[in-house]
């Protein structure tokens, strides 16, 4: 008989690298301006990795942040899932490298790639494992360092991304209440060309050569914008319907921080209360999988989110993927 153990979100944390790049600095690299970037995206500055910092470094810091807050012994963690599109190495996985560096020697560890929907995809996996009784303490680490792979001469892409990591600890609920009220995932591989980072490599010298592609993010910005506005409102409404909830019954809307214009349009279309929308793209840009957990943790720590509460999380990005979740956030999680 499958078990159905309710899941508790027991902690959230984040980390961003110290180095900040402003819009004015970007305008020394490409033909753009602070005014263009602010008005088209909402972004004012972003944090980027420097020197040897990478997605593992960011993830370890975010993981340690949540572990020290929750006072969990790393040896008690059963599973680490890292949601990342920018692994430091193709292998070993980011999750295995984080496992070693935080001393979670008893954990199973693997990565999941769902780009900016990474948190929601990883949460759904954690929920399945915890609900079935297979694992108890599950650490999710969402970490991306896209600044390493943008073409710094492509003005429509280089201003968008920033680097960072978020972490979330989940475990069986102590009071029978399930903090994951609803979760819904979508993948549309047919639209995969809208955002891609091709790792072409180089064929064996004994065979016909392949076409080597530059290691840069390709993004069709307009198509991405249209994708979000065409499909996401319907998906968000379906998630609300499945939970038998209305938008105005949700305390906070925490969307993926991709573009302020997208957030405003979604908020308006769904009917979320504008005062209850969490935004921090101004400071961080689009940090991909890390964006929702960074926005959530920072808003809790700054008192913009009052706990306990309900929150609607939405992620969308390369794949193309979407993920929506309605969650309960308990007192003391950050
Ligand atoms: N500074 C100045 N001009 C820029 C620019 C920049 N940083 N980036 C693009 N432009 C120019 C283009 O070259 C183009 O010029 P042209 O008309 O002379 O050819 C013009 O602005 C319009 O380009 P377009 O790409 O159509 O702009 P846009 O209004 O769609 O804005 C984005 C571009 C990227 C900001 C916007 O499409 C967007 O945010 N899309 C969603 C991207 C996203 O969220 N991605 C992540 C999803 S996880």
Short mmCIF file of C-alpha atoms and ligand atoms in Angstrom, two decimals:
data_model
loop_
_atom_site.label_atom_id
_atom_site.label_comp_id
_atom_site.label_asym_id
_atom_site.label_seq_id
_atom_site.Cartn_x
_atom_site.Cartn_y
_atom_site.Cartn_z
CA UNK A 1 0.00 0.00 0.00
CA UNK A 2 1.51 3.41 -0.93
CA UNK A 3 1.87 5.68 2.09
CA UNK A 4 0.80 9.31 1.97
CA UNK A 5 2.98 11.00 4.55
CA UNK A 6 2.39 14.78 4.67
CA UNK A 7 5.38 16.99 3.91
CA UNK A 8 6.72 19.92 5.94
CA UNK A 9 8.88 22.76 4.62
CA UNK A 10 11.17 23.17 7.63
CA UNK A 11 13.64 25.75 6.34
CA UNK A 12 14.66 27.99 3.46
CA UNK A 13 17.89 29.86 2.76
CA UNK A 14 19.85 31.61 0.02
CA UNK A 15 23.22 32.94 -1.02
CA UNK A 16 24.32 35.38 -3.70
CA UNK A 17 27.92 36.10 -4.71
CA UNK A 18 29.36 39.39 -3.39
CA UNK A 19 30.30 40.94 -6.75
CA UNK A 20 27.68 43.31 -8.21
CA UNK A 21 27.48 44.44 -11.84
CA UNK A 22 25.29 47.49 -12.51
CA UNK A 23 23.42 48.38 -15.70
CA UNK A 24 25.85 51.26 -16.23
CA UNK A 25 28.75 48.82 -16.14
CA UNK A 26 27.00 46.61 -18.73
CA UNK A 27 26.63 49.65 -20.96
CA UNK A 28 30.43 49.81 -21.11
CA UNK A 29 30.36 46.36 -22.79
CA UNK A 30 27.39 46.66 -25.18
CA UNK A 31 25.24 49.36 -26.77
CA UNK A 32 22.58 49.67 -24.04
CA UNK A 33 21.62 51.95 -21.17
CA UNK A 34 20.47 51.76 -17.57
CA UNK A 35 17.17 53.30 -18.71
CA UNK A 36 16.56 50.64 -21.43
CA UNK A 37 17.29 47.73 -19.09
CA UNK A 38 15.20 49.15 -16.21
CA UNK A 39 12.17 49.93 -18.34
CA UNK A 40 12.20 46.66 -20.35
CA UNK A 41 13.08 44.26 -17.52
CA UNK A 42 13.00 46.01 -14.13
CA UNK A 43 16.62 44.96 -13.49
CA UNK A 44 18.98 47.52 -11.90
CA UNK A 45 21.92 45.31 -10.96
CA UNK A 46 22.87 41.65 -10.59
CA UNK A 47 25.33 39.60 -8.52
CA UNK A 48 27.81 37.51 -10.50
CA UNK A 49 30.40 34.87 -9.67
CA UNK A 50 34.01 36.03 -9.72
CA UNK A 51 37.31 34.14 -9.78
CA UNK A 52 36.81 30.44 -9.01
CA UNK A 53 33.27 30.83 -7.57
CA UNK A 54 30.77 28.52 -9.29
CA UNK A 55 27.36 26.89 -8.83
CA UNK A 56 28.76 24.44 -6.25
CA UNK A 57 30.24 27.30 -4.20
CA UNK A 58 26.91 29.16 -4.30
CA UNK A 59 24.94 26.01 -3.47
CA UNK A 60 27.16 25.06 -0.53
CA UNK A 61 26.65 28.50 0.99
CA UNK A 62 22.86 28.37 0.53
CA UNK A 63 22.77 24.81 1.95
CA UNK A 64 24.86 25.80 4.99
CA UNK A 65 22.58 28.78 5.48
CA UNK A 66 19.48 26.58 5.81
CA UNK A 67 21.30 23.93 7.87
CA UNK A 68 22.59 26.42 10.43
CA UNK A 69 19.16 28.06 10.67
CA UNK A 70 17.33 24.74 11.18
CA UNK A 71 20.19 23.27 13.28
CA UNK A 72 20.01 20.05 11.26
CA UNK A 73 23.03 17.76 11.41
CA UNK A 74 24.20 17.19 7.80
CA UNK A 75 24.66 13.49 8.61
CA UNK A 76 20.87 13.23 9.10
CA UNK A 77 20.11 14.30 5.52
CA UNK A 78 18.79 11.39 3.43
CA UNK A 79 18.69 13.02 0.00
CA UNK A 80 20.13 16.09 -1.73
CA UNK A 81 18.59 17.22 -5.01
CA UNK A 82 20.31 20.06 -6.79
CA UNK A 83 18.21 21.91 -9.36
CA UNK A 84 20.73 23.44 -11.73
CA UNK A 85 21.26 24.18 -15.39
CA UNK A 86 24.84 25.36 -14.90
CA UNK A 87 26.64 22.49 -13.17
CA UNK A 88 30.25 23.24 -12.31
CA UNK A 89 31.13 19.96 -14.05
CA UNK A 90 29.06 17.68 -16.30
CA UNK A 91 29.99 15.08 -13.70
CA UNK A 92 30.24 14.58 -10.80
CA UNK A 93 26.86 16.18 -10.14
CA UNK A 94 26.51 19.46 -8.26
CA UNK A 95 24.52 17.55 -5.61
CA UNK A 96 27.40 15.08 -5.06
CA UNK A 97 29.90 17.94 -4.74
CA UNK A 98 27.62 19.74 -2.28
CA UNK A 99 27.14 16.49 -0.33
CA UNK A 100 30.91 16.25 0.23
CA UNK A 101 31.43 19.90 1.08
CA UNK A 102 28.61 20.10 3.66
CA UNK A 103 29.48 16.70 5.15
CA UNK A 104 26.16 14.99 4.34
CA UNK A 105 27.89 11.63 3.97
CA UNK A 106 24.71 9.56 4.43
CA UNK A 107 22.72 11.32 1.70
CA UNK A 108 21.86 10.11 -1.78
CA UNK A 109 22.54 12.97 -4.23
CA UNK A 110 21.57 13.84 -7.79
CA UNK A 111 20.79 16.82 -10.04
CA UNK A 112 17.61 17.78 -11.86
CA UNK A 113 17.52 20.13 -14.84
CA UNK A 114 14.36 22.15 -15.26
CA UNK A 115 15.95 25.62 -15.56
CA UNK A 116 13.88 28.32 -13.85
CA UNK A 117 11.16 25.82 -12.85
CA UNK A 118 13.83 23.90 -10.89
CA UNK A 119 12.48 24.53 -7.37
CA UNK A 120 8.98 23.29 -8.23
CA UNK A 121 10.30 20.22 -10.10
CA UNK A 122 12.64 19.39 -7.19
CA UNK A 123 9.84 19.92 -4.64
CA UNK A 124 7.63 17.46 -6.51
CA UNK A 125 10.37 14.80 -6.37
CA UNK A 126 10.99 15.47 -2.67
CA UNK A 127 7.25 15.19 -2.00
CA UNK A 128 7.05 11.83 -3.76
CA UNK A 129 9.99 10.41 -1.80
CA UNK A 130 8.84 11.76 1.59
CA UNK A 131 5.18 10.79 1.04
CA UNK A 132 6.16 7.23 0.16
CA UNK A 133 8.33 6.92 3.28
CA UNK A 134 11.48 6.26 1.24
CA UNK A 135 13.42 9.30 2.52
CA UNK A 136 12.89 11.67 5.45
CA UNK A 137 15.13 14.74 5.39
CA UNK A 138 15.46 16.07 1.84
CA UNK A 139 17.64 19.08 1.03
CA UNK A 140 16.93 20.94 -2.22
CA UNK A 141 19.64 23.24 -3.57
CA UNK A 142 18.75 25.45 -6.51
CA UNK A 143 21.92 26.98 -7.92
CA UNK A 144 22.86 28.65 -11.19
CA UNK A 145 25.71 30.79 -12.47
CA UNK A 146 24.45 31.84 -15.92
CA UNK A 147 26.88 34.78 -16.06
CA UNK A 148 29.55 32.25 -17.08
CA UNK A 149 27.60 31.36 -20.23
CA UNK A 150 26.07 34.57 -21.49
CA UNK A 151 27.59 36.13 -24.56
CA UNK A 152 28.77 39.43 -23.08
CA UNK A 153 28.48 41.00 -26.53
CA UNK A 154 24.77 40.07 -26.92
CA UNK A 155 22.87 43.01 -25.40
CA UNK A 156 19.48 41.27 -25.28
CA UNK A 157 20.80 38.41 -23.11
CA UNK A 158 23.73 39.70 -21.05
CA UNK A 159 21.63 42.20 -19.09
CA UNK A 160 19.07 39.59 -17.99
CA UNK A 161 20.92 37.03 -15.89
CA UNK A 162 22.45 37.07 -12.40
CA UNK A 163 23.91 34.30 -10.23
CA UNK A 164 22.75 32.85 -6.92
CA UNK A 165 21.49 29.86 -4.99
CA UNK A 166 18.52 28.98 -2.80
CA UNK A 167 17.95 26.01 -0.50
CA UNK A 168 14.92 24.32 1.04
CA UNK A 169 14.71 21.55 3.64
CA UNK A 170 11.69 19.24 3.55
CA UNK A 171 10.75 16.39 5.88
CA UNK A 172 7.72 14.47 7.17
CA UNK A 173 5.25 16.83 8.81
CA UNK A 174 5.34 16.91 12.62
CA UNK A 175 1.63 17.79 12.92
CA UNK A 176 -0.03 16.00 10.03
CA UNK A 177 -0.45 19.21 7.99
CA UNK A 178 0.92 19.02 4.43
CA UNK A 179 2.79 22.22 3.45
CA UNK A 180 2.61 21.33 -0.24
CA UNK A 181 -1.06 22.00 -0.92
CA UNK A 182 -0.88 21.63 -4.70
CA UNK A 183 1.82 21.12 -7.29
CA UNK A 184 1.64 21.03 -11.07
CA UNK A 185 4.40 20.55 -13.66
CA UNK A 186 4.50 21.04 -17.43
CA UNK A 187 7.16 20.36 -20.07
CA UNK A 188 6.95 21.50 -23.71
CA UNK A 189 10.09 20.13 -25.33
CA UNK A 190 8.85 21.19 -28.78
CA UNK A 191 9.59 24.80 -27.80
CA UNK A 192 13.08 23.98 -26.56
CA UNK A 193 14.77 26.33 -29.02
CA UNK A 194 13.39 29.40 -27.22
CA UNK A 195 16.18 29.23 -24.59
CA UNK A 196 19.11 26.89 -25.02
CA UNK A 197 22.74 26.35 -24.11
CA UNK A 198 24.18 23.81 -26.49
CA UNK A 199 27.12 21.70 -25.34
CA UNK A 200 28.28 20.42 -28.72
CA UNK A 201 31.70 19.02 -27.77
CA UNK A 202 33.96 17.68 -30.49
CA UNK A 203 33.67 14.34 -32.33
CA UNK A 204 36.37 11.66 -32.24
CA UNK A 205 39.11 12.75 -34.72
CA UNK A 206 38.64 9.46 -36.60
CA UNK A 207 35.09 10.31 -37.74
CA UNK A 208 33.30 13.07 -39.66
CA UNK A 209 33.58 16.31 -37.62
CA UNK A 210 30.48 17.79 -36.01
CA UNK A 211 29.46 21.43 -36.08
CA UNK A 212 30.99 23.04 -32.98
CA UNK A 213 28.68 25.61 -31.40
CA UNK A 214 29.78 28.52 -29.20
CA UNK A 215 29.11 27.82 -25.53
CA UNK A 216 26.58 30.64 -25.10
CA UNK A 217 22.99 30.99 -23.95
CA UNK A 218 20.69 31.53 -26.91
CA UNK A 219 17.40 33.22 -25.99
CA UNK A 220 14.54 34.31 -28.24
CA UNK A 221 13.28 36.94 -25.79
CA UNK A 222 10.03 37.79 -27.59
CA UNK A 223 9.09 34.09 -27.95
CA UNK A 224 9.79 33.48 -24.27
CA UNK A 225 7.59 36.42 -23.34
CA UNK A 226 4.78 35.13 -25.57
CA UNK A 227 5.18 31.58 -24.23
CA UNK A 228 4.72 32.79 -20.66
CA UNK A 229 1.69 34.92 -21.42
CA UNK A 230 0.08 32.24 -23.63
CA UNK A 231 0.40 29.23 -21.34
CA UNK A 232 1.13 30.30 -17.78
CA UNK A 233 -2.17 32.02 -16.80
CA UNK A 234 -4.09 28.85 -17.76
CA UNK A 235 -1.65 26.66 -15.78
CA UNK A 236 -1.82 28.92 -12.72
CA UNK A 237 -5.64 28.90 -12.83
CA UNK A 238 -5.63 25.10 -13.13
CA UNK A 239 -3.40 24.81 -10.04
CA UNK A 240 -5.76 27.12 -8.10
CA UNK A 241 -8.78 25.11 -9.29
CA UNK A 242 -7.20 21.79 -8.29
CA UNK A 243 -6.61 23.21 -4.81
CA UNK A 244 -10.18 24.63 -4.72
CA UNK A 245 -8.70 28.05 -3.97
CA UNK A 246 -9.17 31.52 -5.43
CA UNK A 247 -6.28 33.89 -6.17
CA UNK A 248 -7.42 36.27 -3.42
CA UNK A 249 -7.26 33.46 -0.84
CA UNK A 250 -3.48 33.17 -1.39
CA UNK A 251 -1.41 35.39 0.90
CA UNK A 252 1.62 35.91 -1.36
CA UNK A 253 2.52 35.40 -5.04
CA UNK A 254 6.21 34.54 -5.47
CA UNK A 255 6.88 34.32 -9.22
CA UNK A 256 10.13 33.46 -10.96
CA UNK A 257 11.97 36.78 -11.26
CA UNK A 258 12.37 36.86 -15.06
CA UNK A 259 11.08 40.26 -16.02
CA UNK A 260 9.02 42.84 -14.09
CA UNK A 261 6.72 43.28 -17.07
CA UNK A 262 5.96 39.52 -17.06
CA UNK A 263 5.28 39.59 -13.29
CA UNK A 264 2.96 42.61 -13.64
CA UNK A 265 1.07 41.06 -16.56
CA UNK A 266 0.62 37.72 -14.73
CA UNK A 267 -0.48 39.44 -11.51
CA UNK A 268 -3.07 41.44 -13.41
CA UNK A 269 -4.32 38.48 -15.49
CA UNK A 270 -4.73 36.09 -12.53
CA UNK A 271 -6.03 38.71 -10.10
CA UNK A 272 -3.39 38.36 -7.38
CA UNK A 273 -3.26 41.26 -4.92
CA UNK A 274 -0.48 43.58 -6.23
CA UNK A 275 0.55 44.44 -2.66
CA UNK A 276 1.27 40.75 -2.03
CA UNK A 277 3.57 40.09 -4.99
CA UNK A 278 7.21 39.43 -4.10
CA UNK A 279 9.72 41.14 -6.39
CA UNK A 280 13.47 41.46 -6.10
CA UNK A 281 14.57 41.24 -9.75
CA UNK A 282 15.78 44.85 -9.38
CA UNK A 283 18.76 43.66 -7.28
CA UNK A 284 19.47 40.19 -8.64
CA UNK A 285 18.28 39.89 -12.25
CA UNK A 286 17.11 36.45 -13.37
CA UNK A 287 18.92 33.90 -11.19
CA UNK A 288 17.16 30.96 -12.89
CA UNK A 289 16.38 28.04 -10.50
CA UNK A 290 17.51 30.14 -7.53
CA UNK A 291 15.13 33.01 -8.17
CA UNK A 292 12.00 31.81 -6.30
CA UNK A 293 13.82 30.56 -3.18
CA UNK A 294 15.95 33.73 -3.03
CA UNK A 295 12.84 35.93 -3.35
CA UNK A 296 10.98 33.87 -0.74
CA UNK A 297 13.77 33.76 1.85
CA UNK A 298 14.74 37.41 1.47
CA UNK A 299 11.11 38.56 1.78
CA UNK A 300 10.65 36.48 4.96
CA UNK A 301 13.87 37.85 6.45
CA UNK A 302 12.93 41.43 5.55
CA UNK A 303 9.42 41.03 7.01
CA UNK A 304 7.71 41.51 3.63
CA UNK A 305 6.22 38.02 4.08
CA UNK A 306 4.49 37.52 7.41
CA UNK A 307 4.54 33.91 8.63
CA UNK A 308 2.57 31.68 8.81
CA UNK A 309 1.03 32.14 5.37
CA UNK A 310 0.14 30.53 2.08
CA UNK A 311 2.11 31.31 -1.07
CA UNK A 312 1.74 30.62 -4.77
CA UNK A 313 5.09 29.78 -6.40
CA UNK A 314 5.51 29.83 -10.15
CA UNK A 315 8.54 28.98 -12.26
CA UNK A 316 8.99 28.92 -16.04
CA UNK A 317 11.95 28.67 -18.34
CA UNK A 318 14.12 26.58 -20.62
CA UNK A 319 12.71 23.26 -21.71
CA UNK A 320 10.27 24.91 -22.02
CA UNK A 321 9.09 24.06 -18.54
CA UNK A 322 6.56 25.46 -16.07
CA UNK A 323 5.95 24.58 -12.46
CA UNK A 324 3.29 25.88 -10.08
CA UNK A 325 2.88 25.14 -6.40
CA UNK A 326 0.69 26.33 -3.55
CA UNK A 327 2.52 26.01 -0.25
CA UNK A 328 2.16 26.75 3.44
CA UNK A 329 5.09 28.62 4.96
CA UNK A 330 5.42 28.05 8.71
CA UNK A 331 6.75 30.42 11.34
CA UNK A 332 10.51 30.29 11.82
CA UNK A 333 11.51 28.75 8.48
CA UNK A 334 14.00 31.55 7.70
N1 LIG B 1 19.65 47.57 -24.86
C1 LIG B 1 19.20 48.29 -25.91
N2 LIG B 1 18.53 47.75 -26.92
C2 LIG B 1 18.29 46.42 -26.86
C3 LIG B 1 18.72 45.62 -25.78
C4 LIG B 1 19.43 46.25 -24.75
N3 LIG B 1 19.87 45.58 -23.67
N4 LIG B 1 18.31 44.34 -26.02
C5 LIG B 1 17.66 44.33 -27.17
N5 LIG B 1 17.64 45.59 -27.69
C6 LIG B 1 17.07 46.05 -28.92
C7 LIG B 1 17.07 44.97 -30.00
O1 LIG B 1 18.34 44.91 -30.63
C8 LIG B 1 16.00 45.49 -30.91
O2 LIG B 1 16.53 46.50 -31.70
P1 LIG B 1 16.13 46.62 -33.25
O3 LIG B 1 14.65 46.88 -33.24
O4 LIG B 1 16.96 47.78 -33.71
O5 LIG B 1 16.48 45.31 -33.86
C9 LIG B 1 15.00 46.12 -29.96
O6 LIG B 1 15.70 46.35 -28.73
C10 LIG B 1 13.81 45.24 -29.68
O7 LIG B 1 14.29 43.93 -29.40
P2 LIG B 1 13.40 42.84 -28.75
O8 LIG B 1 14.22 41.61 -28.50
O9 LIG B 1 12.18 42.68 -29.57
O10 LIG B 1 13.07 43.59 -27.36
P3 LIG B 1 11.99 43.26 -26.29
O11 LIG B 1 11.14 44.43 -26.07
O12 LIG B 1 11.32 41.95 -26.57
O13 LIG B 1 12.88 43.10 -25.00
C11 LIG B 1 13.73 41.31 -23.65
C12 LIG B 1 13.89 42.10 -24.94
C13 LIG B 1 14.79 40.21 -23.63
C14 LIG B 1 13.94 42.24 -22.47
C15 LIG B 1 12.29 40.72 -23.57
O14 LIG B 1 11.99 40.06 -24.78
C16 LIG B 1 12.13 39.76 -22.44
O15 LIG B 1 12.31 40.09 -21.31
N6 LIG B 1 11.71 38.52 -22.76
C17 LIG B 1 11.57 37.48 -21.77
C18 LIG B 1 12.92 36.92 -21.47
C19 LIG B 1 12.92 36.07 -20.27
O16 LIG B 1 12.14 36.25 -19.36
N7 LIG B 1 13.84 35.10 -20.25
C20 LIG B 1 14.06 34.22 -19.19
C21 LIG B 1 12.95 33.27 -19.03
S1 LIG B 1 13.35 32.14 -17.81
#
